[in-house]
Structure formats: structure tokens, C-alpha cells
CSV table of C-alpha atoms in Angstrom, one decimal:
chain,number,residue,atom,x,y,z
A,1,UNK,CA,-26.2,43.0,-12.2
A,2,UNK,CA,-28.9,40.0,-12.2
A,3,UNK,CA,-26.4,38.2,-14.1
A,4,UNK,CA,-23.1,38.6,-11.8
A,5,UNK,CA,-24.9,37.7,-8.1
A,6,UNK,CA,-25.2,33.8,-7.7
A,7,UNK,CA,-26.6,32.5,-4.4
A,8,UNK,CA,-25.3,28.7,-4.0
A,9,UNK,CA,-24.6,26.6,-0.8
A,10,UNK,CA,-20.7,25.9,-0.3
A,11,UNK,CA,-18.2,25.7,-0.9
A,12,UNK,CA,-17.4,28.9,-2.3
A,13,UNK,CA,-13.9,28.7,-3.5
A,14,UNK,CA,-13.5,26.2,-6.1
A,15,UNK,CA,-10.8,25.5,-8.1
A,16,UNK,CA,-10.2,24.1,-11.8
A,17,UNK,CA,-8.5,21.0,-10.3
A,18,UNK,CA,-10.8,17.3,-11.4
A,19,UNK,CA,-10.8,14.0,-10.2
A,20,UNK,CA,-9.9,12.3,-13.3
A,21,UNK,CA,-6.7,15.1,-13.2
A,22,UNK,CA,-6.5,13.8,-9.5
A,23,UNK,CA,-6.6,10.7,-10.2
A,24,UNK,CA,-4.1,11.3,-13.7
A,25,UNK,CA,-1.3,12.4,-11.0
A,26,UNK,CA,-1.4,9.0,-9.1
A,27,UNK,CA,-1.3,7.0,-11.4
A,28,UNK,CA,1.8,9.0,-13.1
A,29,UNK,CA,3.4,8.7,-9.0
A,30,UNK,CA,3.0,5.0,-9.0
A,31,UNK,CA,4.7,4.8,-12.7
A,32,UNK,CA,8.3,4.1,-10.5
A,33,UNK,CA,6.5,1.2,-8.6
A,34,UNK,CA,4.9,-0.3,-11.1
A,35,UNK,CA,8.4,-0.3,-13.4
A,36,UNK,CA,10.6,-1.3,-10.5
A,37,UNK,CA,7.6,-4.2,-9.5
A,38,UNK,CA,8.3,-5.6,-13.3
A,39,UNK,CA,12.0,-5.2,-13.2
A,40,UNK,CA,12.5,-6.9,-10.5
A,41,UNK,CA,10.1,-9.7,-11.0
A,42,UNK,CA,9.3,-9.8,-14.5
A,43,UNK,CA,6.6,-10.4,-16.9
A,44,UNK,CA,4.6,-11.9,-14.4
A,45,UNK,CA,4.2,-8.8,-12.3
A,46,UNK,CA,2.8,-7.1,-15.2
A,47,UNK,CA,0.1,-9.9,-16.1
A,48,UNK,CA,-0.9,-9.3,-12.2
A,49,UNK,CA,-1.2,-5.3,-12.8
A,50,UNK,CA,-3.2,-5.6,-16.4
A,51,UNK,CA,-5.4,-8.5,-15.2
A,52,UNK,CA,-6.5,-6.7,-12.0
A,53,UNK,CA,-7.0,-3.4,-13.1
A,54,UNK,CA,-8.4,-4.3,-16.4
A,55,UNK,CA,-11.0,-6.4,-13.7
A,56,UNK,CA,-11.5,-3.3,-11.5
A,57,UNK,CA,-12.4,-1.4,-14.5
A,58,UNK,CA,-14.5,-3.4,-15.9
A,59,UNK,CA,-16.2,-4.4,-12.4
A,60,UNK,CA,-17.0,-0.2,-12.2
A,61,UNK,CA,-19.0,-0.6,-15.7
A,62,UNK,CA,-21.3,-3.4,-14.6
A,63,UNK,CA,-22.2,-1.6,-11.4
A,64,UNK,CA,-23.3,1.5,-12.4
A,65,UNK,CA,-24.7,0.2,-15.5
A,66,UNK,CA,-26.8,-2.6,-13.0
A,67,UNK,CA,-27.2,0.0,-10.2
A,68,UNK,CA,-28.9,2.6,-13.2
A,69,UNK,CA,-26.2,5.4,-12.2
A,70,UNK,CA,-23.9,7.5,-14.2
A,71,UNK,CA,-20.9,6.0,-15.7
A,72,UNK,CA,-17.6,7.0,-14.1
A,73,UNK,CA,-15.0,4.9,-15.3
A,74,UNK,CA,-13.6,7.7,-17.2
A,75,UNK,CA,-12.4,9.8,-14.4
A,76,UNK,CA,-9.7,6.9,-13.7
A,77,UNK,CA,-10.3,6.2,-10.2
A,78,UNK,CA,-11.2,2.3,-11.0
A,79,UNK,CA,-7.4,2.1,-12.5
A,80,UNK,CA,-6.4,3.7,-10.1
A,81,UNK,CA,-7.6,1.4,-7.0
A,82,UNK,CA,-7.0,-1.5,-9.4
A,83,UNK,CA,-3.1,-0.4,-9.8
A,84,UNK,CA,-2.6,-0.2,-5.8
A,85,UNK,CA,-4.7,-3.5,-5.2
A,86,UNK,CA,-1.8,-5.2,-7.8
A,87,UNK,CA,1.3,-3.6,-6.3
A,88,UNK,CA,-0.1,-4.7,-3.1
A,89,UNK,CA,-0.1,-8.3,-4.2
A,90,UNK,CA,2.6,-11.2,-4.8
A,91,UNK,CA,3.9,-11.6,-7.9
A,92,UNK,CA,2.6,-15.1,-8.0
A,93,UNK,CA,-0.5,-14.7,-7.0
A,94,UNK,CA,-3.1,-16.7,-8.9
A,95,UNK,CA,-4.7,-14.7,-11.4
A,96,UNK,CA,-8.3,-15.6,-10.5
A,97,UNK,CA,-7.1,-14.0,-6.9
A,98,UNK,CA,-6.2,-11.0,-8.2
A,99,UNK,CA,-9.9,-10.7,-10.5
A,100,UNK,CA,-11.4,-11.4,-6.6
A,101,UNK,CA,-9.4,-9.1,-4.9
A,102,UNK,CA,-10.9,-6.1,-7.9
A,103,UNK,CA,-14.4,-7.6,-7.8
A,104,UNK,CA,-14.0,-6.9,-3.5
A,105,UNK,CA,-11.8,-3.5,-4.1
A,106,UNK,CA,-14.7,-1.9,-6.7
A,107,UNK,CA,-17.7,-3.4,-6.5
A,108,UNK,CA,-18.0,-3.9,-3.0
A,109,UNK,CA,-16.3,-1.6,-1.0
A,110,UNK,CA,-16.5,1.3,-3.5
A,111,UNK,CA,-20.0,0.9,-5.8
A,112,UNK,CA,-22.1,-0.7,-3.2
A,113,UNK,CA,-21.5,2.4,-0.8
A,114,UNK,CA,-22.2,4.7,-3.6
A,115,UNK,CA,-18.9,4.9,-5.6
A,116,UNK,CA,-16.2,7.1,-5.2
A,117,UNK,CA,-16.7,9.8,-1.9
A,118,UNK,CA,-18.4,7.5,-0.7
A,119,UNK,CA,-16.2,4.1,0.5
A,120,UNK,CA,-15.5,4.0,4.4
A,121,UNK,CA,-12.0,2.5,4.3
A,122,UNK,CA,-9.6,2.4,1.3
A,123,UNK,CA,-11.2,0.1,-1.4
A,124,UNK,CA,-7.3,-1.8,-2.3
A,125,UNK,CA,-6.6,-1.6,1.4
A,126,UNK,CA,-9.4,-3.4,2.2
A,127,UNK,CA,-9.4,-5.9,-0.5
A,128,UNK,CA,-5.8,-6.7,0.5
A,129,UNK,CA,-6.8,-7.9,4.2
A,130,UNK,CA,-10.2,-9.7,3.0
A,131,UNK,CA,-7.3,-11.8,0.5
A,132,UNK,CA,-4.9,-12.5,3.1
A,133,UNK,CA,-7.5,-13.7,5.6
A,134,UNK,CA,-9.2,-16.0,3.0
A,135,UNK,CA,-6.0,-17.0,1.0
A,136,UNK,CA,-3.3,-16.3,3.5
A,137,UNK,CA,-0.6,-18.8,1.8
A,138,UNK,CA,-1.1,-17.6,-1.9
A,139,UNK,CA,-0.9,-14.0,0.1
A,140,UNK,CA,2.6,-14.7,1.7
A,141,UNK,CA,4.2,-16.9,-0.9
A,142,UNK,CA,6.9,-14.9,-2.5
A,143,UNK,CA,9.3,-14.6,-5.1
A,144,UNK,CA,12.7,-13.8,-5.7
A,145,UNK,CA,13.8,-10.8,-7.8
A,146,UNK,CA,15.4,-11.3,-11.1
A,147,UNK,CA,14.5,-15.1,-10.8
A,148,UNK,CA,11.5,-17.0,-10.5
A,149,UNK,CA,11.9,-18.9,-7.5
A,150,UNK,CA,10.2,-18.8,-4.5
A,151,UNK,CA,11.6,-17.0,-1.6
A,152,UNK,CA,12.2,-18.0,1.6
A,153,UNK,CA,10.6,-14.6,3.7
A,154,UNK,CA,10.6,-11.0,3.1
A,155,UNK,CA,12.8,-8.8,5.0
A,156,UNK,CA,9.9,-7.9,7.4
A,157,UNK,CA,8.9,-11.6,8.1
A,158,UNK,CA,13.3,-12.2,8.5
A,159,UNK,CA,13.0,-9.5,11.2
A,160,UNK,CA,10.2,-11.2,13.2
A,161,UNK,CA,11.5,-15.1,12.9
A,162,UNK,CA,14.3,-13.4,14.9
A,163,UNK,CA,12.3,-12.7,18.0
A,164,UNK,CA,10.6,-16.6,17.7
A,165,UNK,CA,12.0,-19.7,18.3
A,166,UNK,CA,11.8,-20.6,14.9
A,167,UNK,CA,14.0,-18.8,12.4
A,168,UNK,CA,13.5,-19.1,8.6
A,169,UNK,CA,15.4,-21.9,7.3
A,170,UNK,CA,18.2,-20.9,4.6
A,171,UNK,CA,17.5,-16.8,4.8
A,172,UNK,CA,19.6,-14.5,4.5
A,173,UNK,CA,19.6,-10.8,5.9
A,174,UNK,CA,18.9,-8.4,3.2
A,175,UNK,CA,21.3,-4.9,3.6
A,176,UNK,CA,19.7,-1.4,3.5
A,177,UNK,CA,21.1,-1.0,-0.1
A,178,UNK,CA,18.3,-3.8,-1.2
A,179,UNK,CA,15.8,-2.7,0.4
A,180,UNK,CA,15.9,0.9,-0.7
A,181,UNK,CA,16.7,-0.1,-4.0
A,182,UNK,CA,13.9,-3.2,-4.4
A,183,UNK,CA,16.2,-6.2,-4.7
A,184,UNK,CA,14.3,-8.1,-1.7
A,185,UNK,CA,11.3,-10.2,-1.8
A,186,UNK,CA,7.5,-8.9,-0.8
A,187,UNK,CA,4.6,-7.5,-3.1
A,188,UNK,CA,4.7,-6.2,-7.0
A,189,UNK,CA,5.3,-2.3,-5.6
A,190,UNK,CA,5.8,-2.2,-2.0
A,191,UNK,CA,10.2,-3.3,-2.4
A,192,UNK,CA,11.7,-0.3,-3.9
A,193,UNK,CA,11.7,2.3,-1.2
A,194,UNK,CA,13.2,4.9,-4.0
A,195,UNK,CA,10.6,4.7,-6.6
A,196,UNK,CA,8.0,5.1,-3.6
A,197,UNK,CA,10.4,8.0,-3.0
A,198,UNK,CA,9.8,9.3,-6.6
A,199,UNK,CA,6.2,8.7,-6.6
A,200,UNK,CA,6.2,11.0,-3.1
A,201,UNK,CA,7.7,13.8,-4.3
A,202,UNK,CA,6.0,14.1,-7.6
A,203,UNK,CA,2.9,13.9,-5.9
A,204,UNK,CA,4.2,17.0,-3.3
A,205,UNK,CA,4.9,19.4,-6.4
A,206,UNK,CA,1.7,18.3,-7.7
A,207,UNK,CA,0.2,19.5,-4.5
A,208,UNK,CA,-1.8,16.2,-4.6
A,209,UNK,CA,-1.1,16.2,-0.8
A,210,UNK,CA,1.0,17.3,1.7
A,211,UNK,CA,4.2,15.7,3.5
A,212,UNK,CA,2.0,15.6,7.2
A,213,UNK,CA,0.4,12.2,7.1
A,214,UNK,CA,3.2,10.3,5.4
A,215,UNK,CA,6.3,11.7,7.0
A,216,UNK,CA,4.4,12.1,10.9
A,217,UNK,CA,2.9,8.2,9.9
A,218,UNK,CA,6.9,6.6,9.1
A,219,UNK,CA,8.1,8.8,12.0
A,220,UNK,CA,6.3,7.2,14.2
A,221,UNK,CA,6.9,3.8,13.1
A,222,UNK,CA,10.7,4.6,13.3
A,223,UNK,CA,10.3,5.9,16.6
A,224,UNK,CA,8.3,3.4,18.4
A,225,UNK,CA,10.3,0.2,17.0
A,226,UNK,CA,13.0,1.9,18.1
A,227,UNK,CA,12.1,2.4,21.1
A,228,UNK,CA,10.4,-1.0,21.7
A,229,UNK,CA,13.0,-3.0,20.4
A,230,UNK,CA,13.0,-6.5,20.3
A,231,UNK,CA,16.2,-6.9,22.9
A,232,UNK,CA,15.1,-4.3,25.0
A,233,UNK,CA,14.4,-0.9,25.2
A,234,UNK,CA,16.1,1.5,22.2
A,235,UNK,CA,17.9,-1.5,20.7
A,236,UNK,CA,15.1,-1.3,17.7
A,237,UNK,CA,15.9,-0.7,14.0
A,238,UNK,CA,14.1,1.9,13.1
A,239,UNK,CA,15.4,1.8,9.3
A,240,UNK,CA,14.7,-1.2,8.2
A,241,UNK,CA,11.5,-1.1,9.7
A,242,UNK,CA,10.7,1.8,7.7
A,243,UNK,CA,12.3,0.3,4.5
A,244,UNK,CA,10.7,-3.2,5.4
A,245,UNK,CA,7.4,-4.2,4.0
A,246,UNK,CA,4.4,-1.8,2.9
A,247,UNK,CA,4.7,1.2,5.1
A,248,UNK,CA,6.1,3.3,2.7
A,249,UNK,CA,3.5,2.5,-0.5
A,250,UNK,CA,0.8,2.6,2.4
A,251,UNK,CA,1.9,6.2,4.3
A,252,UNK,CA,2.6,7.9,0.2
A,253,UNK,CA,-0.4,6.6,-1.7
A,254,UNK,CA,-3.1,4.6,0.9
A,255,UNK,CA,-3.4,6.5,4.3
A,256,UNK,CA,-3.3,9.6,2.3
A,257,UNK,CA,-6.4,8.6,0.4
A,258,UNK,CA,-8.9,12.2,0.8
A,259,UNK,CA,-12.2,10.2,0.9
A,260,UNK,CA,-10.7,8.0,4.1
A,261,UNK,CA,-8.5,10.2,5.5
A,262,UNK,CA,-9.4,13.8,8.1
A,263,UNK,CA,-10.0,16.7,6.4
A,264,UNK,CA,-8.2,19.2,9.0
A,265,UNK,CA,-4.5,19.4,9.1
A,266,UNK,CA,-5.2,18.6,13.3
A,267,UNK,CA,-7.2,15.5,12.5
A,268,UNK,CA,-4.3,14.0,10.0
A,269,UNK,CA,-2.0,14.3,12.8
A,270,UNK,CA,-4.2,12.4,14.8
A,271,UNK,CA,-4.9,10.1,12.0
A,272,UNK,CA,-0.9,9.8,11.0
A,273,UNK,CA,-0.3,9.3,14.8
A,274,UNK,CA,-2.8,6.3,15.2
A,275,UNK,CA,-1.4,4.6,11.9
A,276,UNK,CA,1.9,4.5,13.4
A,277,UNK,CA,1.3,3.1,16.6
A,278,UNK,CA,-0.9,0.4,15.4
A,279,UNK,CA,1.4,-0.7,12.8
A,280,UNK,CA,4.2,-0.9,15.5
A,281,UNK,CA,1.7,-3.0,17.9
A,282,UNK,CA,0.9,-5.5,14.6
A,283,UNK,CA,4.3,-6.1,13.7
A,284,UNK,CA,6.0,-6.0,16.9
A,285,UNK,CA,3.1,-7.9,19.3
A,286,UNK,CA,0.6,-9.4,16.1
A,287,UNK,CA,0.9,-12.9,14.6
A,288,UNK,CA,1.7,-11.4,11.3
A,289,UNK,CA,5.3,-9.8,10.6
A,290,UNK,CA,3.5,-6.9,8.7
A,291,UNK,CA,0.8,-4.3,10.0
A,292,UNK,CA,0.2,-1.1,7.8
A,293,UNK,CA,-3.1,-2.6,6.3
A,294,UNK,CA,-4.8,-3.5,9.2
A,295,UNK,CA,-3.8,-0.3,11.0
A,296,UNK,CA,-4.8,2.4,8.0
A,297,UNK,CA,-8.5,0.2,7.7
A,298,UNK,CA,-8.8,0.7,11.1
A,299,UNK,CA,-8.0,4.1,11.4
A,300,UNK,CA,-10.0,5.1,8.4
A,301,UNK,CA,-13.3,3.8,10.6
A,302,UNK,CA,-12.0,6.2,12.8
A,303,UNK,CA,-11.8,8.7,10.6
A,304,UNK,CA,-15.5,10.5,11.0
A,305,UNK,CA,-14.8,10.4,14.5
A,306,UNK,CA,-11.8,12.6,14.1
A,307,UNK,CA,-13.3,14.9,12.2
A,308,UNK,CA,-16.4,15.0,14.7
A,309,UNK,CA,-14.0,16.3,17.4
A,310,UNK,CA,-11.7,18.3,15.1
A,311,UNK,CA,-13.6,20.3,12.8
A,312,UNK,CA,-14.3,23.8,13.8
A,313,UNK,CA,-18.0,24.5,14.1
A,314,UNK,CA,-19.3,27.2,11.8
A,315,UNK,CA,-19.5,30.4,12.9
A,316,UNK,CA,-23.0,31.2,14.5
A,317,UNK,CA,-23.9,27.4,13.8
A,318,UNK,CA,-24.8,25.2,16.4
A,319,UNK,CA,-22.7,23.8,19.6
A,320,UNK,CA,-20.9,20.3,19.2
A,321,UNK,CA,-22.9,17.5,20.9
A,322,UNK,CA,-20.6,14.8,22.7
């Protein structure tokens, strides 16, 4: 009897699930991205990915072997932030960028706030905006699938040059066929809306997460451009916005991060919900065509807020204060 009684704080229920099985599944649902991002843009695209997350990696090893902690590299969340810092990247971004961006991403987001569990906003999310501040033209310079040339604009930044006074010189629209398929311009794994797609759905059956954050996130953003359209009220178009830019990589695989995200299915709404309206208020009202960056950071600072109002209190434990 001694032996089957076990008194331990919770949780309780546990399940055989790891992160380095977690983390396995992620990197298998951004397999489509990362071969559409080389596809389309070639070799270079996959110097980007190897150099950044072979930096990120490495960049985990020094910091818990200088901070005197246990090694973690081996439960693969270093590739894993890595892999999303690259396909959140031009394809012709300096290479000593892409090292910076990994040194921001893992050692100073993640390790210096205690490694992973620990990191108040999304470790490739936030290296991305800390890059595009301090080198915004290497950030926006972009290339042309299938040839290396440079590219006049994304589809996003096509979309807001038509609500300015000055249009992109010698752009063309791109149809909804490119976009979903990856044949436009913009960052190593944010173009192809159906390998996202693939990426999405693997990790549903995986139960890695649930369709709530992403679907309420890009429903939102289709609503509200939609809505607030640049000719007027409900003369928006909602689909390319969706199939425009980042917000699908960032609603599948960034604002569904679990260390940055709620933990109650009310909170994710909320959190889903905020995403979306401040990505609408960046690209529609901001200086920059795209948004979903900024508005995930700045809704994972929220996020112990949320969960402060939205967690049920224990039973028999004490009131909420404020």
C-alpha cells in the first residue's frame, strides 16, 4: 500500500507527450514551408535556414554552458525558433544578419529569461521586429521567385502603395492563384499559403494545438479589412489580406506558441481577437504595409494579463485581487 499512495503538488494528470516530441511535430509542420521557401527561391533560401539555425543552436550551447545550467539543445526547441526566425527572413538577407537575428532570438530573449517556459514574447517574433527596426532595408529588400532578381514589393506592400500617392513603379498585381500557391515575393516561408495549410493541419491531427487561435486570429483580419476598406466601408479584400504577407505563418506556428500564448480556451479568444485587430490597425493605419509581428509581441505582453482575469480560481483558494 506504502508503495501505490504518492502525495505530489500538480498537476495530476500527466501525459507521455515531451517537448523534444513537441517540438519534433513543428518542425515536421514547417517541412512544406521550408521546401516551398527553397523552391521558389533557391539555394539561397536554404543557406539562410542552415546558417541561422545552425547559429540558434549553437548560441543555446554557449549559454547554458556560461550560465552553469543543464544542456537543452537536444529537445529541439533551439531548431525550432531558429527554423521560424529564417522563414521569417528575406531570402537575401546578409548572412551575418541572419547569425544576429539567432544570437537575439536564443540568447536573449529565450536563455537570458531562463530558457524555454520562460521567454515573455516569442523568441523568432521578437528577433524579427528588433531586425527590421535596426536593418529595415536589408529587411524589405526582396526577391523574385524562380529568379534572382530583386523585386519590386510584395503583394502586401502592392496593396498599401495603392492607398498613397505613390504607387510602386513597374509592379504588377499578383492573382490569388500566386499567392496561395507561393509564386509572389516576401520572406523564405511566409508566400505559400498551402504549405502553411499543410503545416496547419498536420499539426491539428497531431493535437499540437487547436484550430481557435489561428482560424478566430485570420477571421478577424478578413473581417475587419473588409470592413474598413480602403475606398470606404465593406469595399476591403479580405482574401488577399489573408493570403498577403505573414499572417498565416504567424496565426499557425507564432501566436500559437504555449509559453506566449493563454492557457484557457476563453483567454485564446481574447488573445486571437486582439491579434487580429492590431494587425488590421498596422497594416491599414501603420507606416509599414505588414503588422502580424508587432501585433502577436504585443499581445503576448498581454498575455499574463489575460490569464489573470481568465483563469478560474481554485476551488476553496483565495478571491481574485483587481
Amino acid at each position: 500500500m506504502e508503495n501505490r499512495l504518492f502525495v505530489c503538488s500538480s498537476p495530476h494528470l500527466r501525459d507521455n507527450v515531451t517537448t523534444q516530441r513537441l517540438m519534433l511535430d513543428v518542425i515536421i509542420a514547417l517541412i512544406p514551408s521550408t521546401v516551398a521557401g527553397i523552391l521558389f527561391f533557391g539555394l539561397r533560401a536554404a543557406l539562410v535556414i542552415a546558417v541561422t539555425v545552425s547559429a540558434s543552436v549553437l548560441t543555446e550551447y554557449l549559454m547554458r554552458k556560461g550560465l552553469k545550467r543543464e544542456q537543452t539543445i537536444s529537445d529541439l526547441s533551439a531548431v525550432v525558433t531558429g527554423l521560424l526566425l529564417a522563414l521569417n527572413l528575406p531570402p537575401s538577407i546578409p548572412l551575418w544578419i541572419a547569425v544576429v537575428g539567432a544570437v537575439i532570438a536564443t540568447g536573449l530573449i529565450k536563455q537570458l529569461f531562463g530558457g524555454l517556459g520562460q521567454n515573455f514574447m516569442n523568441p523568432a517574433l521578437g528577433a524579427r521586429v528588433i531586425l527590421v527596426v535596426a536593418w529595415a532595408k536589408h529587411m524589405t529588400t526582396w526577391t523574385e521567385p524562380f529568379v534572382d532578381a530583386v523585386a519590386s514589393a510584395t503583394p502586401l506592400s502592392l496593396l498599401d502603395a495603392t492607398t498613397t500617392a505613390t504607387p510602386v513603379e513597374g509592379s504588377v498585381w499578383y492573382s490569388y492563384l500566386d499567392m496561395f500557391l507561393g509564386r509572389v515575393p516576401g520572406c523564405i516561408g511566409e508566400t505559400s499559403a498551402l504549405a502553411i495549410l499543410l503545416g496547419f493541419v498536420y499539426l491539428l491531427i497531431r493535437r499540437v494545438i487547436t484550430w481557435h487561435i489561428p482560424v478566430i486570429y485570420t477571421g478577424t483580419v478578413a473581417l475587419l479589412t473588409w470592413i474598413l476598406g480602403t475606398d470606404g466601408l465593406f469595399t476591403g479584400d479580405p482574401l488577399y489580406h489573408v493570403l498577403a504577407g505573414g499572417l498565416l505563418l504567424g496565426a499557425v506556428f507564432m501566436a500559437t506558441d504555449y509559453v506566449t500564448c493563454p492557457v484557457t480556451r476563453k483567454g485564446q479568444i481574447i488573445y486571437a481577437l486582439g491579434c487580429g485587430i492590431l494587425t488590421v490597425l498596422f497594416r491599414l493605419y501603420g507606416n509599414m504595409p505588414e503588422g502580424v509581428s508587432f501585433a502577436i509581441i504585443l499581445m503576448n505582453i498581454v498575455t499574463p494579463l489575460i490569464d489573470r482575469h481568465t483563469i478560474p480560481v481554485a476551488f476553496g483558494g483565495e478571491k481574485r485581487v483587481g
